[in-house]
Short mmCIF file of C-alpha atoms and ligand atoms in Angstrom, two decimals:
data_model
loop_
_atom_site.label_atom_id
_atom_site.label_comp_id
_atom_site.label_asym_id
_atom_site.label_seq_id
_atom_site.Cartn_x
_atom_site.Cartn_y
_atom_site.Cartn_z
CA UNK A 169 47.41 -164.34 -31.55
CA UNK A 170 45.49 -161.13 -31.05
CA UNK A 171 41.66 -161.44 -31.02
CA UNK A 172 39.16 -158.62 -30.65
CA UNK A 173 36.77 -156.21 -32.32
CA UNK A 174 37.48 -155.67 -35.96
CA UNK A 175 34.46 -153.49 -36.72
CA UNK A 176 31.76 -151.94 -34.51
CA UNK A 177 28.66 -149.88 -35.19
CA UNK A 178 25.26 -149.05 -33.57
CA UNK A 179 21.71 -148.52 -34.72
CA UNK A 180 18.98 -146.61 -32.88
CA UNK A 181 15.39 -146.06 -34.14
CA UNK A 182 14.33 -142.90 -36.00
CA UNK A 183 12.30 -141.43 -33.13
CA UNK A 184 13.11 -139.85 -29.80
CA UNK A 185 11.59 -138.07 -26.81
CA UNK A 186 13.09 -134.84 -25.46
CA UNK A 187 13.74 -135.35 -21.70
CA UNK A 188 12.99 -131.77 -20.75
CA UNK A 189 9.59 -131.97 -22.43
CA UNK A 190 8.94 -135.29 -20.72
CA UNK A 191 9.92 -133.83 -17.32
CA UNK A 192 7.59 -130.84 -17.74
CA UNK A 193 4.62 -133.09 -18.61
CA UNK A 194 5.42 -135.32 -15.63
CA UNK A 195 5.68 -132.17 -13.40
CA UNK A 196 9.30 -132.94 -12.51
CA UNK A 197 12.19 -130.39 -12.54
CA UNK A 198 13.93 -131.10 -15.93
CA UNK A 199 17.34 -130.85 -14.14
CA UNK A 200 16.55 -134.11 -12.46
CA UNK A 201 16.53 -135.87 -15.83
CA UNK A 202 19.26 -133.90 -17.58
CA UNK A 203 21.70 -133.41 -14.63
CA UNK A 204 20.59 -135.78 -11.84
CA UNK A 205 20.13 -138.81 -14.17
CA UNK A 206 22.09 -137.37 -17.06
CA UNK A 207 19.80 -137.95 -20.06
CA UNK A 208 18.86 -135.39 -22.73
CA UNK A 209 16.96 -137.53 -25.26
CA UNK A 210 15.50 -141.02 -25.14
CA UNK A 211 15.28 -143.16 -28.27
CA UNK A 212 11.83 -144.63 -28.94
CA UNK A 213 11.33 -147.86 -30.94
CA UNK A 214 8.26 -147.82 -33.19
CA UNK A 215 6.24 -150.99 -33.54
CA UNK A 216 8.25 -151.81 -36.68
CA UNK A 217 11.51 -152.19 -34.68
CA UNK A 218 12.39 -154.98 -32.28
CA UNK A 219 15.55 -156.73 -31.02
CA UNK A 220 15.93 -158.55 -34.37
CA UNK A 221 15.50 -155.57 -36.72
CA UNK A 222 17.62 -153.18 -34.64
CA UNK A 223 20.40 -155.80 -34.38
CA UNK A 224 20.30 -156.40 -38.14
CA UNK A 225 20.29 -152.72 -38.90
CA UNK A 226 23.34 -152.19 -36.66
CA UNK A 227 25.35 -154.77 -38.60
CA UNK A 228 24.05 -154.05 -42.10
CA UNK A 229 26.44 -151.35 -43.21
CA UNK A 230 29.65 -152.60 -41.61
CA UNK A 231 29.76 -156.13 -43.21
CA UNK A 232 31.45 -156.66 -46.55
CA UNK A 233 30.82 -159.69 -48.77
CA UNK A 234 34.06 -161.15 -47.47
CA UNK A 235 32.80 -160.75 -43.88
CA UNK A 236 29.49 -162.48 -44.76
CA UNK A 237 31.45 -165.48 -46.15
CA UNK A 238 33.80 -165.66 -43.10
CA UNK A 239 31.19 -165.37 -40.31
CA UNK A 240 30.75 -168.82 -38.66
CA UNK A 241 28.93 -167.73 -35.54
CA UNK A 242 26.12 -165.19 -35.03
CA UNK A 243 25.31 -164.35 -31.40
CA UNK A 244 22.36 -162.12 -30.45
CA UNK A 245 22.41 -161.00 -26.83
CA UNK A 246 19.10 -159.54 -25.76
CA UNK A 247 16.73 -159.30 -22.86
CA UNK A 248 13.81 -158.13 -25.04
CA UNK A 249 13.84 -161.12 -27.39
CA UNK A 250 10.79 -161.93 -29.54
CA UNK A 251 10.51 -165.67 -29.06
CA UNK A 252 10.90 -168.07 -26.15
CA UNK A 253 12.35 -170.73 -28.42
CA UNK A 254 13.79 -169.57 -31.75
CA UNK A 255 16.97 -167.51 -31.58
CA UNK A 256 16.54 -163.99 -33.02
CA UNK A 257 19.98 -164.34 -34.60
CA UNK A 258 18.53 -166.82 -37.13
CA UNK A 259 16.40 -163.99 -38.64
CA UNK A 260 19.45 -161.73 -38.53
CA UNK A 261 21.62 -164.38 -40.28
CA UNK A 262 19.08 -164.43 -43.14
CA UNK A 263 18.46 -160.66 -43.29
CA UNK A 264 22.23 -160.01 -43.55
CA UNK A 265 22.92 -162.73 -46.09
CA UNK A 266 25.52 -164.58 -44.02
CA UNK A 267 26.89 -167.83 -45.52
CA UNK A 268 24.78 -170.88 -44.43
CA UNK A 269 27.39 -172.95 -42.58
CA UNK A 270 27.16 -170.85 -39.46
CA UNK A 271 25.89 -171.30 -35.91
CA UNK A 272 23.24 -168.80 -34.79
CA UNK A 273 22.29 -168.53 -31.11
CA UNK A 274 20.76 -166.10 -28.60
CA UNK A 275 22.24 -165.36 -25.20
CA UNK A 276 20.48 -164.02 -22.07
CA UNK A 277 21.90 -162.54 -18.88
CA UNK A 278 20.36 -159.05 -18.69
CA UNK A 279 22.73 -156.32 -19.85
CA UNK A 280 25.74 -158.64 -19.47
CA UNK A 281 24.71 -160.85 -22.48
CA UNK A 282 26.87 -159.18 -25.14
CA UNK A 283 30.00 -159.56 -22.93
CA UNK A 284 29.23 -163.26 -22.60
CA UNK A 285 28.90 -163.31 -26.40
CA UNK A 286 32.29 -161.65 -26.83
CA UNK A 287 33.92 -164.25 -24.57
CA UNK A 288 32.33 -167.08 -26.62
CA UNK A 289 33.49 -165.40 -29.82
CA UNK A 290 37.08 -165.11 -28.55
CA UNK A 291 37.17 -168.80 -27.65
CA UNK A 292 35.74 -169.78 -31.10
CA UNK A 293 38.26 -167.60 -32.96
CA UNK A 294 41.18 -168.97 -30.91
CA UNK A 295 40.36 -172.38 -32.25
CA UNK A 296 39.28 -171.20 -35.79
CA UNK A 297 41.55 -168.17 -36.55
CA UNK A 298 40.26 -167.70 -40.10
CA UNK A 299 36.65 -167.31 -39.00
CA UNK A 300 34.77 -164.22 -37.90
CA UNK A 301 32.05 -163.96 -35.29
CA UNK A 302 29.18 -161.41 -35.31
CA UNK A 303 28.13 -160.38 -31.78
CA UNK A 304 25.04 -158.16 -31.41
CA UNK A 305 23.49 -156.62 -28.33
CA UNK A 306 20.01 -155.33 -29.08
CA UNK A 307 17.24 -154.17 -26.79
CA UNK A 308 14.28 -151.96 -26.07
CA UNK A 309 14.33 -150.77 -22.45
CA UNK A 310 10.76 -150.29 -21.15
CA UNK A 311 9.66 -149.64 -17.60
CA UNK A 312 6.19 -148.09 -18.35
CA UNK A 313 4.72 -144.63 -18.63
CA UNK A 314 5.10 -142.39 -15.61
CA UNK A 315 7.22 -144.82 -13.63
CA UNK A 316 10.50 -143.95 -11.86
CA UNK A 317 12.32 -145.97 -14.54
CA UNK A 318 10.68 -144.12 -17.41
CA UNK A 319 13.50 -141.53 -17.68
CA UNK A 320 16.04 -144.41 -18.13
CA UNK A 321 14.28 -146.13 -21.11
CA UNK A 322 15.84 -146.28 -24.58
CA UNK A 323 16.26 -148.51 -27.64
CA UNK A 324 19.08 -149.56 -29.89
CA UNK A 325 21.69 -152.15 -30.85
CA UNK A 326 25.42 -152.51 -31.21
CA UNK A 327 27.00 -154.91 -33.72
CA UNK A 328 30.58 -156.08 -33.37
CA UNK A 329 32.56 -158.19 -35.78
CA UNK A 330 35.19 -160.14 -33.95
CA UNK A 331 38.24 -161.67 -35.59
CA UNK A 332 41.89 -162.56 -35.25
CA UNK A 333 44.22 -159.63 -35.88
CA UNK A 334 41.40 -157.15 -35.27
CA UNK A 335 41.73 -153.66 -36.80
CA UNK A 336 39.98 -151.77 -34.03
CA UNK A 337 40.73 -153.15 -30.53
CA UNK A 338 42.50 -156.31 -29.37
CA UNK A 339 40.99 -157.72 -26.18
CA UNK A 340 43.17 -159.08 -23.39
CA UNK A 341 42.60 -162.23 -21.42
CA UNK A 342 42.31 -160.41 -18.12
CA UNK A 343 38.65 -160.89 -17.42
CA UNK A 344 37.44 -160.86 -13.82
CA UNK A 345 33.77 -161.79 -13.35
CA UNK A 346 31.37 -162.10 -10.49
CA UNK A 347 27.91 -163.73 -10.00
CA UNK A 348 25.47 -163.09 -7.12
CA UNK A 349 21.83 -164.19 -7.01
CA UNK A 350 19.97 -160.87 -6.38
CA UNK A 351 16.65 -159.32 -7.46
CA UNK A 352 17.57 -155.78 -8.49
CA UNK A 353 15.98 -155.89 -11.97
CA UNK A 354 14.17 -158.73 -13.75
CA UNK A 355 11.34 -159.36 -16.19
CA UNK A 356 9.15 -162.46 -15.63
CA UNK A 357 8.08 -164.24 -18.85
CA UNK A 358 4.47 -162.94 -18.42
CA UNK A 359 5.46 -159.26 -18.19
CA UNK A 360 5.99 -156.70 -20.96
CA UNK A 361 7.79 -154.47 -18.50
CA UNK A 362 10.84 -154.88 -16.29
CA UNK A 363 10.44 -155.00 -12.51
CA UNK A 364 13.18 -153.03 -10.77
CA UNK A 365 14.17 -152.06 -7.24
CA UNK A 366 15.67 -148.76 -8.51
CA UNK A 367 17.87 -147.67 -5.58
CA UNK A 368 18.94 -151.18 -4.75
CA UNK A 369 19.92 -151.77 -8.42
CA UNK A 370 22.22 -148.76 -8.34
CA UNK A 371 23.79 -149.91 -5.09
CA UNK A 372 24.37 -153.36 -6.53
CA UNK A 373 25.97 -151.94 -9.73
CA UNK A 374 28.41 -150.05 -7.46
CA UNK A 375 29.01 -153.04 -5.19
CA UNK A 376 29.78 -155.21 -8.25
CA UNK A 377 32.15 -152.59 -9.65
CA UNK A 378 34.08 -152.12 -6.42
CA UNK A 379 34.33 -155.87 -5.74
CA UNK A 380 35.47 -156.74 -9.28
CA UNK A 381 37.92 -153.82 -9.45
CA UNK A 382 39.56 -154.89 -6.20
CA UNK A 383 39.87 -158.48 -7.49
CA UNK A 384 41.22 -157.19 -10.83
CA UNK A 385 43.89 -155.28 -9.04
CA UNK A 386 44.74 -158.25 -6.86
CA UNK A 387 45.11 -160.52 -9.91
CA UNK A 388 46.60 -158.18 -12.53
CA UNK A 389 47.96 -155.14 -10.62
CA UNK A 390 47.06 -152.54 -13.31
CA UNK A 391 46.93 -149.03 -11.77
CA UNK A 392 44.11 -146.76 -12.88
CA UNK A 393 46.57 -144.33 -14.50
CA UNK A 394 47.61 -147.08 -16.95
CA UNK A 395 44.15 -146.83 -18.55
CA UNK A 396 43.49 -144.16 -21.14
CA UNK A 397 39.72 -144.51 -20.51
CA UNK A 398 37.20 -146.70 -18.75
CA UNK A 399 33.93 -147.54 -20.46
CA UNK A 400 30.87 -148.51 -18.41
CA UNK A 401 27.55 -150.16 -18.86
CA UNK A 402 25.32 -147.02 -18.86
CA UNK A 403 21.69 -147.54 -17.71
CA UNK A 404 21.84 -143.76 -17.47
CA UNK A 405 24.96 -141.61 -17.84
CA UNK A 406 25.22 -140.64 -14.13
CA UNK A 407 25.58 -144.35 -13.15
CA UNK A 408 29.01 -144.93 -14.64
CA UNK A 409 30.23 -141.66 -13.18
CA UNK A 410 29.20 -142.83 -9.68
CA UNK A 411 31.38 -145.95 -10.30
CA UNK A 412 34.33 -144.04 -11.62
CA UNK A 413 34.15 -141.69 -8.60
CA UNK A 414 34.64 -144.67 -6.28
CA UNK A 415 38.22 -145.29 -7.62
CA UNK A 416 39.39 -142.13 -9.28
CA UNK A 417 41.05 -140.48 -6.25
CA UNK A 418 43.80 -143.12 -6.30
CA UNK A 419 45.12 -141.65 -9.59
CA UNK A 420 47.38 -138.56 -10.03
CA UNK A 421 45.39 -135.35 -10.89
CA UNK A 422 46.34 -135.27 -14.58
CA UNK A 423 45.13 -138.89 -14.97
CA UNK A 424 41.94 -138.05 -13.12
CA UNK A 425 41.27 -135.25 -15.57
CA UNK A 426 41.92 -137.45 -18.60
CA UNK A 427 39.70 -140.25 -17.28
CA UNK A 428 36.88 -137.82 -16.39
CA UNK A 429 36.99 -136.16 -19.84
CA UNK A 430 37.13 -139.53 -21.59
CA UNK A 431 34.21 -140.71 -19.48
CA UNK A 432 32.22 -137.67 -20.57
CA UNK A 433 32.94 -138.35 -24.24
CA UNK A 434 32.05 -142.04 -23.80
CA UNK A 435 28.56 -141.03 -22.55
CA UNK A 436 27.56 -138.63 -25.35
CA UNK A 437 25.66 -141.16 -27.43
CA UNK A 438 23.96 -142.72 -24.39
CA UNK A 439 22.93 -139.27 -23.21
CA UNK A 440 20.93 -138.94 -26.46
CA UNK A 441 19.73 -142.52 -26.78
CA UNK A 442 19.09 -143.86 -23.25
CA UNK A 443 19.60 -147.34 -21.98
CA UNK A 444 20.02 -149.99 -24.67
CA UNK A 445 20.72 -152.71 -22.11
CA UNK A 446 23.02 -155.31 -23.76
CA UNK A 447 24.62 -152.86 -26.22
CA UNK A 448 25.06 -150.05 -23.75
CA UNK A 449 28.70 -150.74 -22.67
CA UNK A 450 29.71 -151.03 -26.32
CA UNK A 451 27.82 -147.88 -27.25
CA UNK A 452 30.02 -146.05 -24.72
CA UNK A 453 33.12 -147.41 -26.54
CA UNK A 454 31.76 -146.20 -29.89
CA UNK A 455 31.05 -142.78 -28.34
CA UNK A 456 34.60 -142.60 -27.08
CA UNK A 457 36.07 -143.58 -30.42
CA UNK A 458 33.86 -141.15 -32.35
CA UNK A 459 34.47 -138.19 -30.07
CA UNK A 460 38.03 -138.41 -28.61
CA UNK A 461 40.41 -137.42 -31.51
CA UNK A 462 43.50 -137.82 -29.28
CA UNK A 463 43.19 -141.58 -28.92
CA UNK A 464 46.24 -143.50 -30.27
CA UNK A 465 47.18 -147.03 -31.16
CA UNK A 466 48.28 -148.80 -28.01
CA UNK A 467 45.98 -146.93 -25.66
CA UNK A 468 44.46 -149.20 -23.02
CA UNK A 469 40.70 -149.08 -22.46
CA UNK A 470 38.92 -150.80 -19.50
CA UNK A 471 35.40 -152.13 -19.70
CA UNK A 472 32.88 -152.70 -16.93
CA UNK A 473 29.94 -154.89 -17.90
CA UNK A 474 26.96 -155.31 -15.52
CA UNK A 475 23.86 -157.41 -16.02
CA UNK A 476 21.26 -157.35 -13.28
CA UNK A 477 20.45 -160.55 -11.46
CA UNK A 478 23.50 -160.25 -11.43
CA UNK A 479 26.74 -160.91 -13.36
CA UNK A 480 29.54 -158.33 -13.78
CA UNK A 481 32.86 -158.35 -15.54
CA UNK A 482 35.89 -156.13 -15.96
CA UNK A 483 38.35 -156.53 -18.81
CA UNK A 484 40.56 -154.48 -21.06
CA UNK A 485 41.68 -153.98 -24.63
CA UNK A 486 44.27 -152.08 -26.65
CA UNK A 487 43.52 -149.88 -29.66
CA UNK A 488 45.19 -151.12 -32.84
CA UNK A 489 47.31 -149.33 -35.44
CA UNK A 490 45.02 -147.61 -38.01
CA UNK A 491 41.84 -148.13 -35.93
CA UNK A 492 40.56 -144.69 -36.98
CA UNK A 493 40.11 -145.91 -40.59
CA UNK A 494 37.67 -148.55 -39.40
CA UNK A 495 35.23 -146.48 -37.38
CA UNK A 496 32.09 -145.15 -39.02
CA UNK A 497 31.59 -141.87 -37.16
CA UNK A 498 29.69 -140.03 -39.90
CA UNK A 499 27.24 -142.93 -40.26
CA UNK A 500 26.52 -142.67 -36.52
CA UNK A 501 26.12 -138.91 -36.60
CA UNK A 502 23.76 -139.04 -39.58
CA UNK A 503 21.62 -141.58 -37.86
CA UNK A 504 21.20 -139.30 -34.82
CA UNK A 505 20.78 -136.13 -36.88
CA UNK A 506 17.92 -137.64 -38.87
CA UNK A 507 15.68 -138.67 -36.04
CA UNK A 508 12.19 -137.26 -35.57
CA UNK A 509 11.15 -135.89 -32.15
CA UNK A 510 7.84 -137.21 -30.81
CA UNK A 511 5.51 -135.03 -28.78
CA UNK A 512 4.87 -136.54 -25.37
CA UNK A 513 1.23 -137.24 -26.40
CA UNK A 514 2.45 -139.09 -29.54
CA UNK A 515 5.02 -141.01 -27.49
CA UNK A 516 2.32 -142.11 -25.06
CA UNK A 517 0.00 -143.24 -27.85
CA UNK A 518 2.74 -145.18 -29.60
CA UNK A 519 3.97 -146.66 -26.34
CA UNK A 520 0.53 -148.33 -25.87
CA UNK A 521 0.48 -149.82 -29.42
CA UNK A 522 0.76 -153.65 -29.32
CA UNK A 523 1.22 -156.33 -31.90
CA UNK A 524 -1.59 -158.94 -31.92
CA UNK A 525 -1.12 -161.97 -29.70
CA UNK A 526 -4.14 -164.00 -30.96
CA UNK A 527 -2.84 -165.07 -34.37
CA UNK A 528 -4.73 -162.41 -36.31
CA UNK A 529 -3.03 -160.91 -39.37
CA UNK A 530 -1.48 -157.49 -38.89
CA UNK A 531 0.16 -155.40 -41.59
CA UNK A 532 2.28 -152.28 -41.23
CA UNK A 533 3.00 -149.78 -44.01
CA UNK A 534 6.65 -150.23 -45.06
CA UNK A 535 7.03 -146.48 -45.54
CA UNK A 536 6.23 -145.74 -41.86
CA UNK A 537 9.85 -146.44 -40.82
CA UNK A 538 12.96 -145.19 -42.72
CA UNK A 539 14.99 -148.14 -41.42
CA UNK A 540 16.45 -150.55 -44.03
CA UNK A 541 15.30 -153.54 -42.05
CA UNK A 542 11.84 -153.49 -40.36
CA UNK A 543 8.90 -155.54 -39.27
CA UNK A 544 6.01 -155.30 -41.71
CA UNK A 545 3.52 -157.41 -39.90
CA UNK A 546 2.51 -160.69 -38.30
CA UNK A 547 0.84 -163.68 -39.98
CA UNK A 548 -0.31 -166.66 -38.00
CA UNK A 549 2.06 -165.73 -35.10
CA UNK A 550 5.02 -165.35 -37.48
CA UNK A 551 6.80 -162.06 -37.65
CA UNK A 552 7.34 -160.77 -41.18
CA UNK A 553 10.65 -158.91 -41.65
CA UNK A 554 11.83 -157.10 -44.79
CA UNK A 555 15.12 -155.66 -46.00
CA UNK A 556 14.35 -152.79 -48.28
CA UNK A 557 17.38 -152.69 -50.54
N1 LIG B 847 18.31 -131.20 -10.14
C1 LIG B 847 19.40 -131.96 -10.22
N2 LIG B 847 19.47 -133.23 -9.76
C2 LIG B 847 18.33 -133.76 -9.24
C3 LIG B 847 17.16 -133.00 -9.12
C4 LIG B 847 17.17 -131.65 -9.58
N3 LIG B 847 16.04 -130.94 -9.56
N4 LIG B 847 16.25 -133.80 -8.51
C5 LIG B 847 16.80 -135.03 -8.25
N5 LIG B 847 18.10 -134.97 -8.69
C6 LIG B 847 19.04 -136.03 -8.64
C7 LIG B 847 19.09 -136.84 -7.35
O1 LIG B 847 19.79 -136.17 -6.33
C8 LIG B 847 19.75 -138.14 -7.82
O2 LIG B 847 21.08 -137.94 -7.92
P1 LIG B 847 22.12 -138.96 -7.13
O3 LIG B 847 21.74 -140.31 -7.62
O4 LIG B 847 23.44 -138.51 -7.58
O5 LIG B 847 21.83 -138.77 -5.70
C9 LIG B 847 19.19 -138.30 -9.21
O6 LIG B 847 18.75 -137.00 -9.63
C10 LIG B 847 18.07 -139.27 -9.37
O7 LIG B 847 17.06 -138.91 -8.42
P2 LIG B 847 16.32 -140.00 -7.62
O8 LIG B 847 17.30 -140.97 -7.05
O9 LIG B 847 15.36 -139.37 -6.67
O10 LIG B 847 15.48 -140.65 -8.84
P3 LIG B 847 14.41 -141.82 -8.77
O11 LIG B 847 14.34 -142.46 -7.49
O12 LIG B 847 13.21 -141.21 -9.33
O13 LIG B 847 14.97 -142.89 -9.88
C11 LIG B 847 16.45 -144.48 -10.79
C12 LIG B 847 16.24 -143.02 -10.33
C13 LIG B 847 16.48 -145.39 -9.57
C14 LIG B 847 17.74 -144.59 -11.56
C15 LIG B 847 15.23 -144.90 -11.67
O14 LIG B 847 15.21 -144.13 -12.85
C16 LIG B 847 15.22 -146.38 -12.07
O15 LIG B 847 14.72 -147.24 -11.29
N6 LIG B 847 15.79 -146.73 -13.23
C17 LIG B 847 15.88 -148.09 -13.73
C18 LIG B 847 16.88 -148.96 -12.95
C19 LIG B 847 18.31 -148.64 -13.32
O16 LIG B 847 18.59 -148.02 -14.32
N7 LIG B 847 19.26 -149.06 -12.45
C20 LIG B 847 20.65 -148.84 -12.69
C21 LIG B 847 21.49 -149.99 -12.13
S1 LIG B 847 20.85 -151.60 -12.77
C22 LIG B 847 21.57 -151.78 -14.30
O17 LIG B 847 22.57 -151.11 -14.60
C23 LIG B 847 21.01 -152.74 -15.20
C24 LIG B 847 20.12 -152.03 -16.20
O18 LIG B 847 20.56 -151.64 -17.25
C25 LIG B 847 18.73 -151.81 -15.81
#
């Protein structure tokens, strides 16, 4: 039985920062951000968006009533969760109107979480072929103002509906994974911001990719040229390119050209959104599907997932007959086209805004955010979410 991604979509908030403007205010050559790091715009989450609302917004428009009745498992992968106890997926389950006899859980392992969610989903569907599983990766990447990580921030979510006989991409059982206890990036429970050893984290990403790729070849012997494209976790768009460069010389020139062009197409959304942590790898898949018109059923796509700390995984999938009818490209392009640019001063002011932590009541005007699902306040430490339709 084939199992995989039946539908996939992303959400990113309605505001962004232009990286050239940010570089000029920080007195940095803009080419460092746009070429050296490879980012043109950075999504900014207003105070009305968090991992729950972004995740729910990502799934909202791809689910039909039949999907809502068939979903038996809702998995939210996030490293910017809003509660140490309650799973954010429980709010998402309610906001999306999913039938009640479902499990809702939250998964954490840095940017790897959504890949862990997909593996859980596959196992569940193998035993319950009539059910569907909703897997969401949703995060706000924050390193702080005027820090080396600032240019690699971002915000957004990817929602994936997994099922048997998927209409988009069937996932193979060829996963190779690796765990090593390292401190490249982490966020202690008392900290709003991530701690990161920047250079070390990039070295570890590459070390994980090389090690896992070698093991994948030893186990499955799938030459690079058999892949139509490789999608990478993209903390910034240059990162995946560095990984691809490590292995690409082994392929014939025509295959190298195809893989490089498909890599470029897979990074277009990330280049304009930034790092969305758990959803990032799957945002690169959406970008490839939305921008590469020559993709065909049967094409093989490889995926490299990396979560600091660290866990990495490589796996593959095959595009399914008719997949183009199930991708929502215009919805994605409208979302990006309708964003508002923030001045750097406005971004800095909004960045410092905080929700109350002392139990006081806080209300936010529902018209301040065009999103369908948003946070409208906090009452007695309880977040108040609304769905506008
Ligand atoms: N024109 C063109 N390129 C320029 C330039 C200019 N004027 N000035 C600098 N550059 C280039 C540099 O040569 C460098 O390129 P290479 O990496 O190819 O050598 C690139 O721009 C970046 O320059 P620096 O290395 O000097 O940048 P930095 O030290 O200020 O920080 C960073 C870069 C380490 C990625 C930092 O932004 C950071 O810490 N980010 C957060 C951590 C991160 O994203 N790590 C990725 C791996 S961990 C992971 O994947 C998990 C996750 O999601 C966090």
